[in-house]
Short mmCIF file of C-alpha atoms and ligand atoms in Angstrom, two decimals:
data_model
loop_
_atom_site.label_atom_id
_atom_site.label_comp_id
_atom_site.label_asym_id
_atom_site.label_seq_id
_atom_site.Cartn_x
_atom_site.Cartn_y
_atom_site.Cartn_z
CA MET A 1 96.11 74.22 75.49
CA ALA A 2 95.43 71.10 77.53
CA ALA A 3 92.12 69.30 76.85
CA PRO A 4 89.32 70.84 78.92
CA LEU A 5 88.46 68.76 81.97
CA LYS A 6 85.35 68.42 84.08
CA ILE A 7 86.38 69.11 87.66
CA LEU A 8 84.17 68.68 90.72
CA PHE A 9 85.61 71.10 93.28
CA LEU A 10 84.81 70.44 96.94
CA SER A 11 85.81 72.90 99.64
CA ALA A 12 84.09 73.75 102.93
CA GLU A 13 85.00 77.43 102.41
CA VAL A 14 84.62 79.47 99.24
CA VAL A 15 84.90 83.28 99.14
CA PRO A 16 82.61 85.26 99.04
CA PHE A 17 80.14 82.68 100.41
CA ALA A 18 82.03 81.31 103.42
CA LYS A 19 85.46 82.02 104.88
CA SER A 20 87.21 81.56 108.19
CA GLY A 21 90.78 81.67 106.85
CA GLY A 22 92.92 81.08 103.78
CA LEU A 23 90.97 77.99 102.68
CA GLY A 24 88.13 80.33 101.73
CA ASP A 25 90.45 82.51 99.67
CA VAL A 26 91.74 79.46 97.79
CA GLY A 27 88.24 78.02 97.31
CA GLY A 28 87.07 81.29 95.76
CA ALA A 29 90.09 81.92 93.53
CA LEU A 30 91.38 78.62 92.15
CA PRO A 31 88.13 77.59 90.36
CA LYS A 32 88.06 80.98 88.65
CA PHE A 33 91.57 80.52 87.28
CA LEU A 34 90.93 76.91 86.26
CA ARG A 35 87.91 78.18 84.37
CA ALA A 36 90.14 80.74 82.64
CA LEU A 37 92.27 77.79 81.45
CA GLY A 38 89.13 76.42 79.79
CA HIS A 39 88.07 73.76 82.33
CA ASP A 40 84.47 73.04 83.30
CA VAL A 41 84.73 73.50 87.09
CA ARG A 42 81.75 73.12 89.38
CA VAL A 43 81.97 73.99 93.05
CA VAL A 44 79.89 72.46 95.85
CA LEU A 45 79.67 73.67 99.44
CA PRO A 46 77.15 73.47 102.28
CA ALA A 47 74.32 76.02 102.40
CA TYR A 48 75.47 77.69 105.62
CA ARG A 49 73.16 80.06 107.50
CA ALA A 50 74.24 83.17 105.55
CA ILE A 51 73.38 81.48 102.26
CA GLU A 52 69.94 80.29 103.45
CA THR A 53 69.19 83.73 104.87
CA ASP A 54 70.11 85.51 101.63
CA PHE A 55 68.15 83.02 99.56
CA TYR A 56 64.95 83.49 101.59
CA ALA A 57 65.41 87.27 101.55
CA GLY A 58 65.78 87.18 97.75
CA ARG A 59 69.38 88.41 97.93
CA GLY A 60 72.51 87.01 96.29
CA GLY A 61 70.88 85.79 93.08
CA TYR A 62 70.48 82.18 94.27
CA THR A 63 68.02 79.84 92.62
CA ALA A 64 66.67 76.60 94.05
CA ARG A 65 66.72 73.42 92.00
CA THR A 66 63.22 72.04 91.91
CA GLU A 67 64.33 68.49 92.43
CA GLY A 68 65.95 67.79 95.74
CA LEU A 69 68.41 65.02 96.48
CA LEU A 70 68.07 61.81 98.41
CA VAL A 71 71.43 61.26 100.04
CA PRO A 72 72.02 57.65 101.06
CA VAL A 73 73.21 57.74 104.64
CA ARG A 74 72.64 55.13 107.30
CA GLY A 75 70.98 52.92 104.74
CA GLN A 76 68.24 55.42 103.90
CA GLY A 77 67.73 58.35 101.58
CA ARG A 78 67.97 61.56 103.60
CA PRO A 79 66.54 64.55 101.71
CA ALA A 80 68.55 67.68 100.90
CA GLY A 81 67.79 70.72 98.80
CA VAL A 82 70.15 72.33 96.31
CA LEU A 83 70.63 76.06 95.83
CA GLU A 84 72.58 77.33 92.88
CA GLY A 85 74.67 80.45 92.32
CA ARG A 86 77.73 81.59 90.38
CA LEU A 87 81.22 82.45 91.47
CA PRO A 88 81.16 86.26 91.09
CA GLY A 89 82.51 87.54 87.80
CA THR A 90 82.51 84.05 86.26
CA ASP A 91 80.15 81.46 84.84
CA VAL A 92 81.39 78.85 87.34
CA PRO A 93 78.36 77.16 88.95
CA VAL A 94 78.34 76.93 92.74
CA TYR A 95 75.93 74.43 94.29
CA PHE A 96 74.92 74.58 97.93
CA ILE A 97 73.73 71.51 99.79
CA ALA A 98 70.77 72.69 101.87
CA GLU A 99 69.99 70.68 105.00
CA ARG A 100 68.92 73.05 107.74
CA ASN A 101 69.46 70.66 110.64
CA LEU A 102 73.09 70.30 109.65
CA PHE A 103 74.13 73.61 108.12
CA ASP A 104 71.78 76.38 109.26
CA ARG A 105 73.88 77.20 112.33
CA PRO A 106 75.69 80.34 113.48
CA GLU A 107 79.23 79.05 112.82
CA LEU A 108 80.79 77.06 109.97
CA TYR A 109 82.48 74.54 112.27
CA GLY A 110 83.00 73.64 115.88
CA TYR A 111 80.04 71.29 116.50
CA ASP A 112 80.11 67.81 118.00
CA ASP A 113 78.64 66.31 114.84
CA ASP A 114 81.03 68.07 112.41
CA VAL A 115 82.31 64.81 110.92
CA TYR A 116 78.75 63.72 110.12
CA ARG A 117 77.84 67.16 108.76
CA PHE A 118 80.73 67.12 106.31
CA ALA A 119 80.38 63.43 105.47
CA PHE A 120 76.80 64.24 104.49
CA TYR A 121 77.94 67.22 102.42
CA SER A 122 80.61 65.13 100.67
CA ARG A 123 78.23 62.31 99.83
CA ALA A 124 75.54 64.77 98.71
CA ALA A 125 78.00 66.43 96.30
CA LEU A 126 78.44 63.07 94.55
CA VAL A 127 74.70 62.42 94.44
CA LEU A 128 74.26 65.89 92.96
CA ALA A 129 76.74 65.18 90.12
CA GLU A 130 74.74 62.05 89.30
CA ALA A 131 71.45 63.99 89.43
CA LEU A 132 72.92 66.52 86.99
CA ASP A 133 74.19 63.63 84.88
CA TRP A 134 77.52 65.42 84.93
CA ARG A 135 80.36 62.94 85.31
CA PRO A 136 83.57 64.73 86.29
CA ASP A 137 86.97 63.60 85.08
CA LEU A 138 88.41 64.45 88.46
CA ILE A 139 87.31 65.34 91.98
CA HIS A 140 89.46 67.98 93.65
CA ALA A 141 88.78 67.82 97.40
CA HIS A 142 90.25 70.13 100.04
CA ASP A 143 91.07 69.22 103.65
CA TRP A 144 89.26 66.65 105.79
CA HIS A 145 85.77 68.10 105.24
CA SER A 146 85.54 66.73 101.73
CA ALA A 147 87.84 63.72 102.16
CA PRO A 148 84.80 61.40 102.55
CA ALA A 149 84.06 62.00 98.85
CA ILE A 150 87.51 60.66 97.97
CA THR A 151 87.15 57.64 100.24
CA TRP A 152 83.72 56.87 98.82
CA LEU A 153 85.04 57.24 95.26
CA ALA A 154 88.00 54.92 95.89
CA THR A 155 85.86 52.22 97.54
CA ALA A 156 82.12 52.04 96.80
CA GLY A 157 82.52 54.32 93.77
CA GLN A 158 84.67 51.81 91.94
CA ALA A 159 81.69 49.43 91.85
CA SER A 160 79.45 52.03 90.20
CA GLY A 161 79.43 52.55 86.46
CA PHE A 162 79.09 56.31 86.84
CA TRP A 163 82.12 56.82 89.05
CA ARG A 164 84.51 54.11 87.93
CA GLY A 165 87.72 55.60 86.55
CA VAL A 166 87.15 59.11 87.97
CA ALA A 167 90.46 60.46 89.32
CA SER A 168 90.93 62.48 92.50
CA LEU A 169 93.30 65.05 93.96
CA PHE A 170 93.30 65.67 97.70
CA THR A 171 94.79 68.99 98.80
CA ILE A 172 96.04 69.38 102.36
CA HIS A 173 95.67 72.93 103.68
CA ASN A 174 96.29 72.21 107.32
CA LEU A 175 97.34 68.93 108.92
CA ALA A 176 96.44 70.20 112.38
CA HIS A 177 92.76 69.52 111.72
CA GLN A 178 92.23 65.90 110.74
CA GLY A 179 88.53 65.15 111.22
CA ARG A 180 88.48 62.24 113.65
CA ALA A 181 85.45 60.03 114.08
CA GLY A 182 84.38 56.64 115.33
CA TRP A 183 84.14 53.69 112.94
CA ASP A 184 80.38 54.33 112.86
CA LEU A 185 81.07 57.02 110.27
CA PHE A 186 81.68 54.29 107.70
CA SER A 187 78.34 52.67 108.56
CA TYR A 188 76.77 56.10 108.12
CA LEU A 189 78.30 56.32 104.62
CA GLY A 190 77.59 52.67 103.86
CA LEU A 191 81.27 51.87 103.32
CA THR A 192 83.23 48.75 104.06
CA THR A 193 86.96 49.24 104.15
CA HIS A 194 89.91 48.15 106.29
CA GLY A 195 91.50 50.26 109.02
CA LEU A 196 94.67 52.33 108.57
CA ALA A 197 97.53 52.11 111.06
CA GLU A 198 97.20 55.88 111.60
CA GLU A 199 93.59 55.59 112.73
CA GLY A 200 93.80 53.42 115.80
CA TYR A 201 91.35 50.63 116.50
CA GLY A 202 87.72 51.60 115.93
CA ALA A 203 88.60 55.13 114.81
CA VAL A 204 88.44 56.99 111.52
CA ASN A 205 90.78 59.81 110.53
CA LEU A 206 89.39 61.65 107.52
CA MET A 207 92.62 63.50 106.70
CA ALA A 208 94.51 60.19 106.66
CA ARG A 209 91.76 58.73 104.46
CA GLY A 210 92.07 61.56 101.93
CA ILE A 211 95.82 61.06 101.73
CA TYR A 212 95.49 57.29 101.49
CA HIS A 213 92.67 57.06 98.94
CA ALA A 214 93.32 59.98 96.57
CA THR A 215 94.89 59.33 93.19
CA LEU A 216 97.35 62.15 93.96
CA VAL A 217 97.90 64.45 96.91
CA SER A 218 98.99 68.05 97.07
CA THR A 219 99.67 70.67 99.66
CA VAL A 220 99.94 74.43 99.51
CA SER A 221 103.70 75.09 99.43
CA PRO A 222 106.86 73.17 98.49
CA THR A 223 108.43 73.65 101.94
CA TYR A 224 105.32 72.41 103.79
CA ALA A 225 105.27 69.39 101.45
CA ARG A 226 108.73 68.48 102.75
CA GLU A 227 107.99 69.34 106.40
CA ILE A 228 104.93 67.11 106.65
CA MET A 229 107.03 64.07 105.78
CA THR A 230 109.03 64.50 108.99
CA PRO A 231 107.91 63.40 112.47
CA ALA A 232 108.16 67.02 113.66
CA GLY A 233 105.82 68.34 110.96
CA GLY A 234 103.62 65.39 110.11
CA ALA A 235 101.09 65.57 112.96
CA GLY A 236 101.16 61.77 113.17
CA LEU A 237 100.64 61.28 109.42
CA ASP A 238 104.27 61.63 108.27
CA GLY A 239 104.65 57.86 107.80
CA LEU A 240 101.62 57.73 105.52
CA LEU A 241 102.87 60.79 103.63
CA ARG A 242 106.35 59.32 103.19
CA HIS A 243 104.69 56.17 101.88
CA ARG A 244 103.10 58.34 99.19
CA ALA A 245 106.09 60.66 98.85
CA TYR A 246 106.23 60.48 95.04
CA ASP A 247 102.54 61.32 94.77
CA VAL A 248 102.64 64.44 96.97
CA HIS A 249 103.06 67.79 95.22
CA GLY A 250 103.71 71.20 96.82
CA ILE A 251 101.96 73.97 94.88
CA LEU A 252 102.20 77.45 96.33
CA ASN A 253 98.87 79.28 96.66
CA GLY A 254 98.39 82.45 94.69
CA LEU A 255 96.58 85.70 95.29
CA ASP A 256 93.73 86.84 93.11
CA TYR A 257 95.21 90.15 92.00
CA GLY A 258 91.86 91.16 90.53
CA VAL A 259 90.54 91.24 94.12
CA TRP A 260 93.67 92.11 96.09
CA ASN A 261 94.74 95.31 94.42
CA PRO A 262 95.65 98.44 96.44
CA ALA A 263 95.15 100.62 93.36
CA THR A 264 91.43 99.78 93.16
CA ASP A 265 90.48 98.48 96.64
CA ARG A 266 87.33 100.34 97.76
CA ARG A 267 87.87 99.27 101.37
CA LEU A 268 91.00 101.42 101.64
CA ALA A 269 90.86 105.06 102.72
CA ALA A 270 93.42 105.91 100.01
CA ARG A 271 94.35 103.90 96.95
CA PHE A 272 98.00 103.55 95.89
CA ASP A 273 100.51 101.45 93.99
CA ALA A 274 104.28 100.90 93.93
CA ALA A 275 104.77 104.17 92.01
CA ARG A 276 102.55 106.17 94.40
CA LEU A 277 103.69 104.85 97.76
CA GLU A 278 103.25 108.22 99.47
CA GLU A 279 99.45 107.85 99.11
CA ARG A 280 99.62 105.01 101.64
CA ALA A 281 99.95 107.60 104.40
CA GLY A 282 96.19 108.22 104.11
CA ASN A 283 95.51 104.64 105.13
CA LYS A 284 97.90 104.81 108.06
CA ARG A 285 96.14 107.93 109.30
CA ALA A 286 92.71 106.30 108.87
CA LEU A 287 93.86 103.17 110.68
CA GLN A 288 95.32 105.15 113.58
CA GLU A 289 92.06 107.05 113.86
CA ARG A 290 89.96 103.88 113.73
CA ALA A 291 92.19 102.32 116.40
CA GLY A 292 92.06 105.41 118.62
CA LEU A 293 95.83 105.85 118.43
CA PRO A 294 97.72 109.14 118.02
CA ALA A 295 98.05 110.05 114.32
CA ARG A 296 101.85 109.91 114.12
CA PRO A 297 103.01 109.38 110.52
CA SER A 298 106.59 108.36 111.32
CA VAL A 299 106.05 105.98 114.27
CA PRO A 300 106.24 102.37 113.01
CA LEU A 301 102.75 100.84 113.00
CA VAL A 302 103.01 97.09 113.54
CA ALA A 303 100.00 94.85 112.84
CA MET A 304 98.60 91.36 112.78
CA VAL A 305 95.45 89.88 111.18
CA SER A 306 94.95 86.26 112.12
CA ARG A 307 92.84 83.44 113.38
CA LEU A 308 93.78 83.26 117.06
CA ASP A 309 94.99 79.69 117.05
CA TRP A 310 97.90 77.75 118.56
CA GLN A 311 99.36 77.51 115.03
CA LYS A 312 99.88 81.24 114.76
CA GLY A 313 102.64 81.79 117.34
CA LEU A 314 100.57 83.88 119.73
CA ASP A 315 102.55 82.85 122.79
CA LEU A 316 105.66 84.41 121.23
CA LEU A 317 103.61 87.40 120.17
CA GLY A 318 102.52 88.32 123.70
CA HIS A 319 106.09 88.70 124.96
CA VAL A 320 107.37 90.49 121.91
CA VAL A 321 104.49 92.99 121.77
CA HIS A 322 105.02 93.78 125.43
CA LEU A 323 108.71 94.49 124.77
CA LEU A 324 107.86 96.51 121.69
CA LEU A 325 105.30 98.71 123.43
CA ASN A 326 107.57 99.25 126.41
CA GLY A 327 109.84 101.07 123.98
CA GLY A 328 112.38 98.27 123.39
CA ALA A 329 112.83 99.36 119.78
CA GLY A 330 111.90 103.02 120.19
CA GLU A 331 108.38 104.30 119.71
CA ALA A 332 105.91 101.93 118.09
CA GLN A 333 102.19 101.23 117.75
CA PHE A 334 100.44 97.86 117.45
CA VAL A 335 97.05 96.91 116.00
CA VAL A 336 95.70 93.36 115.99
CA LEU A 337 92.57 91.97 114.34
CA GLY A 338 91.65 88.39 115.16
CA SER A 339 89.22 86.02 116.76
CA GLY A 340 89.50 82.51 118.07
CA ALA A 341 90.74 80.86 121.26
CA ALA A 342 89.55 82.58 124.45
CA GLU A 343 93.03 82.45 126.03
CA TYR A 344 94.54 84.51 123.20
CA GLU A 345 91.63 86.93 123.06
CA GLY A 346 92.10 87.43 126.81
CA MET A 347 95.84 87.98 126.44
CA LEU A 348 95.40 90.57 123.68
CA ALA A 349 92.61 92.40 125.51
CA GLN A 350 94.84 92.61 128.57
CA LEU A 351 97.83 93.89 126.60
CA ALA A 352 95.66 96.48 124.84
CA GLY A 353 94.26 97.64 128.19
CA TYR A 354 97.76 98.02 129.57
CA HIS A 355 99.28 99.81 126.54
CA ARG A 356 96.18 101.87 125.89
CA ASP A 357 97.76 104.74 123.94
CA ARG A 358 99.88 102.45 121.75
CA MET A 359 97.83 99.37 121.01
CA ALA A 360 94.33 98.44 119.82
CA ALA A 361 92.87 94.92 119.72
CA PHE A 362 89.86 94.18 117.49
CA LEU A 363 88.78 90.73 118.65
CA THR A 364 86.43 89.95 115.82
CA TYR A 365 86.31 88.92 112.17
CA ASP A 366 86.09 91.96 109.88
CA ALA A 367 87.07 91.71 106.21
CA ASP A 368 86.87 95.48 105.63
CA LEU A 369 89.04 96.41 108.60
CA ALA A 370 91.53 93.73 107.53
CA GLN A 371 92.12 95.63 104.27
CA LEU A 372 92.73 98.92 106.06
CA ILE A 373 95.26 97.13 108.27
CA TYR A 374 97.08 95.58 105.31
CA GLY A 375 97.08 98.94 103.51
CA GLY A 376 97.88 101.17 106.49
CA SER A 377 100.35 99.27 108.68
CA ASP A 378 104.13 99.37 108.19
CA LEU A 379 104.95 95.88 109.46
CA PHE A 380 102.87 92.70 109.48
CA LEU A 381 103.62 89.90 111.94
CA MET A 382 103.31 86.15 111.30
CA PRO A 383 105.40 84.32 113.91
CA SER A 384 103.70 81.02 113.04
CA ARG A 385 104.63 77.76 114.72
CA PHE A 386 103.85 76.17 111.35
CA GLU A 387 102.26 77.64 108.22
CA PRO A 388 101.20 75.46 105.28
CA CYS A 389 101.24 78.46 102.91
CA GLY A 390 99.97 81.64 104.51
CA LEU A 391 98.07 84.27 102.59
CA GLY A 392 98.38 87.03 105.20
CA GLN A 393 102.03 87.69 104.27
CA LEU A 394 101.17 87.70 100.55
CA ILE A 395 98.38 90.23 101.04
CA ALA A 396 100.58 92.33 103.34
CA MET A 397 103.37 92.39 100.73
CA ARG A 398 100.90 93.31 97.99
CA TYR A 399 99.67 96.21 100.14
CA GLY A 400 103.13 97.51 101.08
CA SER A 401 103.30 96.26 104.68
CA ALA A 402 106.60 94.44 105.28
CA PRO A 403 106.07 90.97 106.75
CA VAL A 404 108.06 89.76 109.76
CA VAL A 405 107.65 86.00 109.72
CA ARG A 406 108.96 82.79 111.16
CA ALA A 407 110.76 80.79 108.45
CA THR A 408 108.39 77.83 108.28
CA GLY A 409 106.27 76.27 105.52
CA GLY A 410 105.03 78.66 102.87
CA LEU A 411 106.56 81.61 104.72
CA VAL A 412 109.99 80.27 103.65
CA ASP A 413 108.83 80.13 100.04
CA THR A 414 107.43 83.66 99.94
CA VAL A 415 109.39 85.99 102.23
CA GLN A 416 113.08 86.67 101.61
CA ASP A 417 114.84 88.06 104.65
CA GLY A 418 116.00 91.63 104.04
CA VAL A 419 114.62 91.61 100.47
CA SER A 420 110.82 91.37 100.64
CA GLY A 421 110.45 91.25 104.44
CA PHE A 422 112.16 89.84 107.51
CA SER A 423 112.31 86.32 108.86
CA PHE A 424 113.64 84.33 111.80
CA ALA A 425 114.29 80.61 112.18
CA ASP A 426 114.02 79.50 115.81
CA TYR A 427 110.63 79.42 117.45
CA THR A 428 111.77 81.63 120.36
CA THR A 429 110.88 85.10 121.60
CA GLY A 430 114.57 86.02 121.25
CA ALA A 431 114.71 85.20 117.54
CA PHE A 432 111.37 86.92 116.88
CA TRP A 433 112.37 90.04 118.79
CA ASP A 434 115.69 90.19 116.95
CA ALA A 435 113.93 90.10 113.55
CA LEU A 436 111.39 92.73 114.60
CA GLN A 437 114.15 95.01 115.88
CA ARG A 438 116.05 94.64 112.60
CA ALA A 439 112.89 95.55 110.68
CA ILE A 440 112.17 98.60 112.82
CA TYR A 441 115.78 99.73 112.53
CA VAL A 442 115.57 99.73 108.73
CA TYR A 443 112.21 101.53 108.89
CA ASN A 444 113.59 104.23 111.19
CA VAL A 445 117.02 104.88 109.71
CA ASP A 446 117.11 103.72 106.08
CA ARG A 447 114.00 104.90 104.25
CA PRO A 448 115.28 104.16 100.71
CA ARG A 449 116.00 100.54 101.67
CA TRP A 450 112.63 100.31 103.41
CA GLN A 451 110.83 101.49 100.31
CA GLY A 452 112.86 99.02 98.25
CA ILE A 453 111.53 96.21 100.47
CA GLN A 454 107.99 97.54 100.10
CA ARG A 455 108.27 97.75 96.32
CA THR A 456 109.80 94.27 96.03
CA GLY A 457 106.85 92.85 97.96
CA MET A 458 104.27 94.87 96.04
CA THR A 459 105.54 93.81 92.63
CA ALA A 460 106.33 90.15 93.41
CA ASP A 461 104.30 87.74 91.29
CA TYR A 462 102.23 85.32 93.36
CA SER A 463 99.39 85.20 90.90
CA TRP A 464 96.93 82.30 90.65
CA GLY A 465 97.63 81.96 86.92
CA ARG A 466 100.90 80.18 87.65
CA ALA A 467 99.41 77.99 90.41
CA ALA A 468 96.43 77.02 88.24
CA GLN A 469 98.85 75.80 85.55
CA SER A 470 100.57 73.62 88.15
CA TYR A 471 97.22 72.14 89.24
CA GLN A 472 96.39 71.47 85.60
CA GLN A 473 99.63 69.50 85.31
CA VAL A 474 98.88 67.49 88.45
CA TYR A 475 95.32 66.77 87.19
CA ALA A 476 96.86 65.40 83.97
CA TRP A 477 99.16 63.13 85.97
CA ALA A 478 96.23 61.91 88.08
CA LEU A 479 94.20 61.07 84.98
CA ALA A 480 97.18 59.24 83.48
CA ARG A 481 97.50 57.27 86.71
CA MET A 482 93.83 56.25 86.51
CA ARG A 483 94.35 55.09 82.95
CA GLY A 484 97.28 53.03 84.20
CA GLY A 485 99.90 55.42 82.78
P1 ADP B 501 94.87 80.57 107.79
O1 ADP B 501 94.20 80.01 106.60
O2 ADP B 501 95.69 79.56 108.52
O3 ADP B 501 93.94 81.30 108.70
P2 ADP B 501 96.16 82.39 105.89
O4 ADP B 501 97.25 83.39 106.10
O5 ADP B 501 96.32 81.45 104.78
O6 ADP B 501 95.96 81.64 107.30
O7 ADP B 501 94.79 83.13 105.59
C1 ADP B 501 94.15 83.94 106.49
C2 ADP B 501 93.09 84.72 105.73
O8 ADP B 501 92.02 85.04 106.63
C3 ADP B 501 93.59 86.04 105.20
O9 ADP B 501 92.83 86.38 104.05
C4 ADP B 501 93.30 86.98 106.36
O10 ADP B 501 93.20 88.32 105.96
C5 ADP B 501 91.96 86.45 106.82
N1 ADP B 501 91.64 86.68 108.24
C6 ADP B 501 92.10 86.00 109.32
N2 ADP B 501 91.56 86.48 110.46
C7 ADP B 501 90.75 87.50 110.09
C8 ADP B 501 89.90 88.40 110.82
N3 ADP B 501 89.81 88.35 112.14
N4 ADP B 501 89.20 89.31 110.12
C9 ADP B 501 89.31 89.37 108.77
N5 ADP B 501 90.08 88.56 108.03
C10 ADP B 501 90.79 87.63 108.68
C1 GLC B 502 95.35 76.78 105.88
C2 GLC B 502 96.75 77.15 106.33
C3 GLC B 502 97.32 78.35 105.63
C4 GLC B 502 97.03 78.32 104.13
C5 GLC B 502 95.53 78.14 103.92
C6 GLC B 502 95.16 78.10 102.45
O1 GLC B 502 94.36 77.45 106.57
O2 GLC B 502 96.80 77.36 107.72
O3 GLC B 502 98.73 78.42 105.82
O4 GLC B 502 97.47 79.50 103.51
O5 GLC B 502 95.12 76.93 104.49
O6 GLC B 502 95.82 77.07 101.76
#
């Protein structure tokens, strides 16, 4: 076994404490599997409202550290508290940076001062490690929210005895969100550094900073790693990424099969596995009932669970769902669960109102309902414009719902057309509709082949064990780089 490492793990989302999408799933699972490999992983995230509320109500088993932190921002020490918990089912410590002005708010993100909120969190995580006198071998930071820790480490940190020689890995989950700020952010953090071409005069781009300053960089699938080095997929940072091409690694996310298991999932109406596929029917019935749709066992039930964001291909979806529910591929039902941009919520509400007896739209975030949809639908749509990895299709496959996806990013690496699902290449309604029709045709006329596709998806191995080994390898390379190897 590789020598155990001390890893400071920074992610703005960690299941079960905070999640808006797949970042939360990764933040909750990867530390657990690194721990299983013997590493000393410690996770830090902000004490969002739900955490503060549970702590004050005596729920969740949190404890407060008696000594607070003084986080040096804007040339002064700004106080923050620290709550402590454990990643469920493990001994992995999770520390929460408590600063009510910054984090005790209804949503995780979406505020004008987000860059300052997360710069504070990032800096506080480093101050906390010093307060614990726990010097990590490596900082693993995810997306722009924790990139300031990497920038601080690579600049001011090199002048400090405690931090000198500590390696870093920056993982890109989504290049569409880069964390842009004015140059004042560096004054806030007390940093002096030169500008990057990608930032523009007087501006800071935290995603670019993470990529530039980290010892090594990774992203969440091999295909996305290649796509982001092209002008079409690089969201303005492809030049910087090509510059670091040899240091960028594509590691496919996994699924925590201890959590995502249709044979034990309490949120399902009926539990099943690849050998007891017929039990799934109970979930389809329960989902149809919940959605107020006729309980028709043999009508294909098509579904989507997604953040309602430009990334997710919702403009294609509107057209294709309209065709589908007008009978273009025979009878069909559609259920969608999602929240996000008002324009897409409006579109889905309108479609559901129009196709009342065939479609239901749940415009909210609901982790329990999501499971029933994965376990009760027949087809699961992900027509993404781009998709760094995608966990929706992995969960759908695990739960026997065949994914219909656009062949982009991690969807290329996980869904094989006609084998474990269906895919289409061009970002057009025509290509999407063609793939959906092919899927429905197989469902309607070739049940043995359909069940073969379901079983292939259910038994595919996308476990975190494999991914954690790959991260361990990249950590070793990063440490070697720091030692000048
Ligand atoms: P992204 O991270 O871009 O949102 P992923 O496919 O990687 O996409 O992960 C999405 C995760 O968030 C999945 O676990 C999915 O089930 C969950 N999810 C998305 N929207 C909702 C919602 N409205 N309610 C419940 N879970 C959701
Ligand atoms: C991002 C991406 C998604 C990926 C997730 C976890 O939210 O949009 O594709 O699965 O991060 O890495």
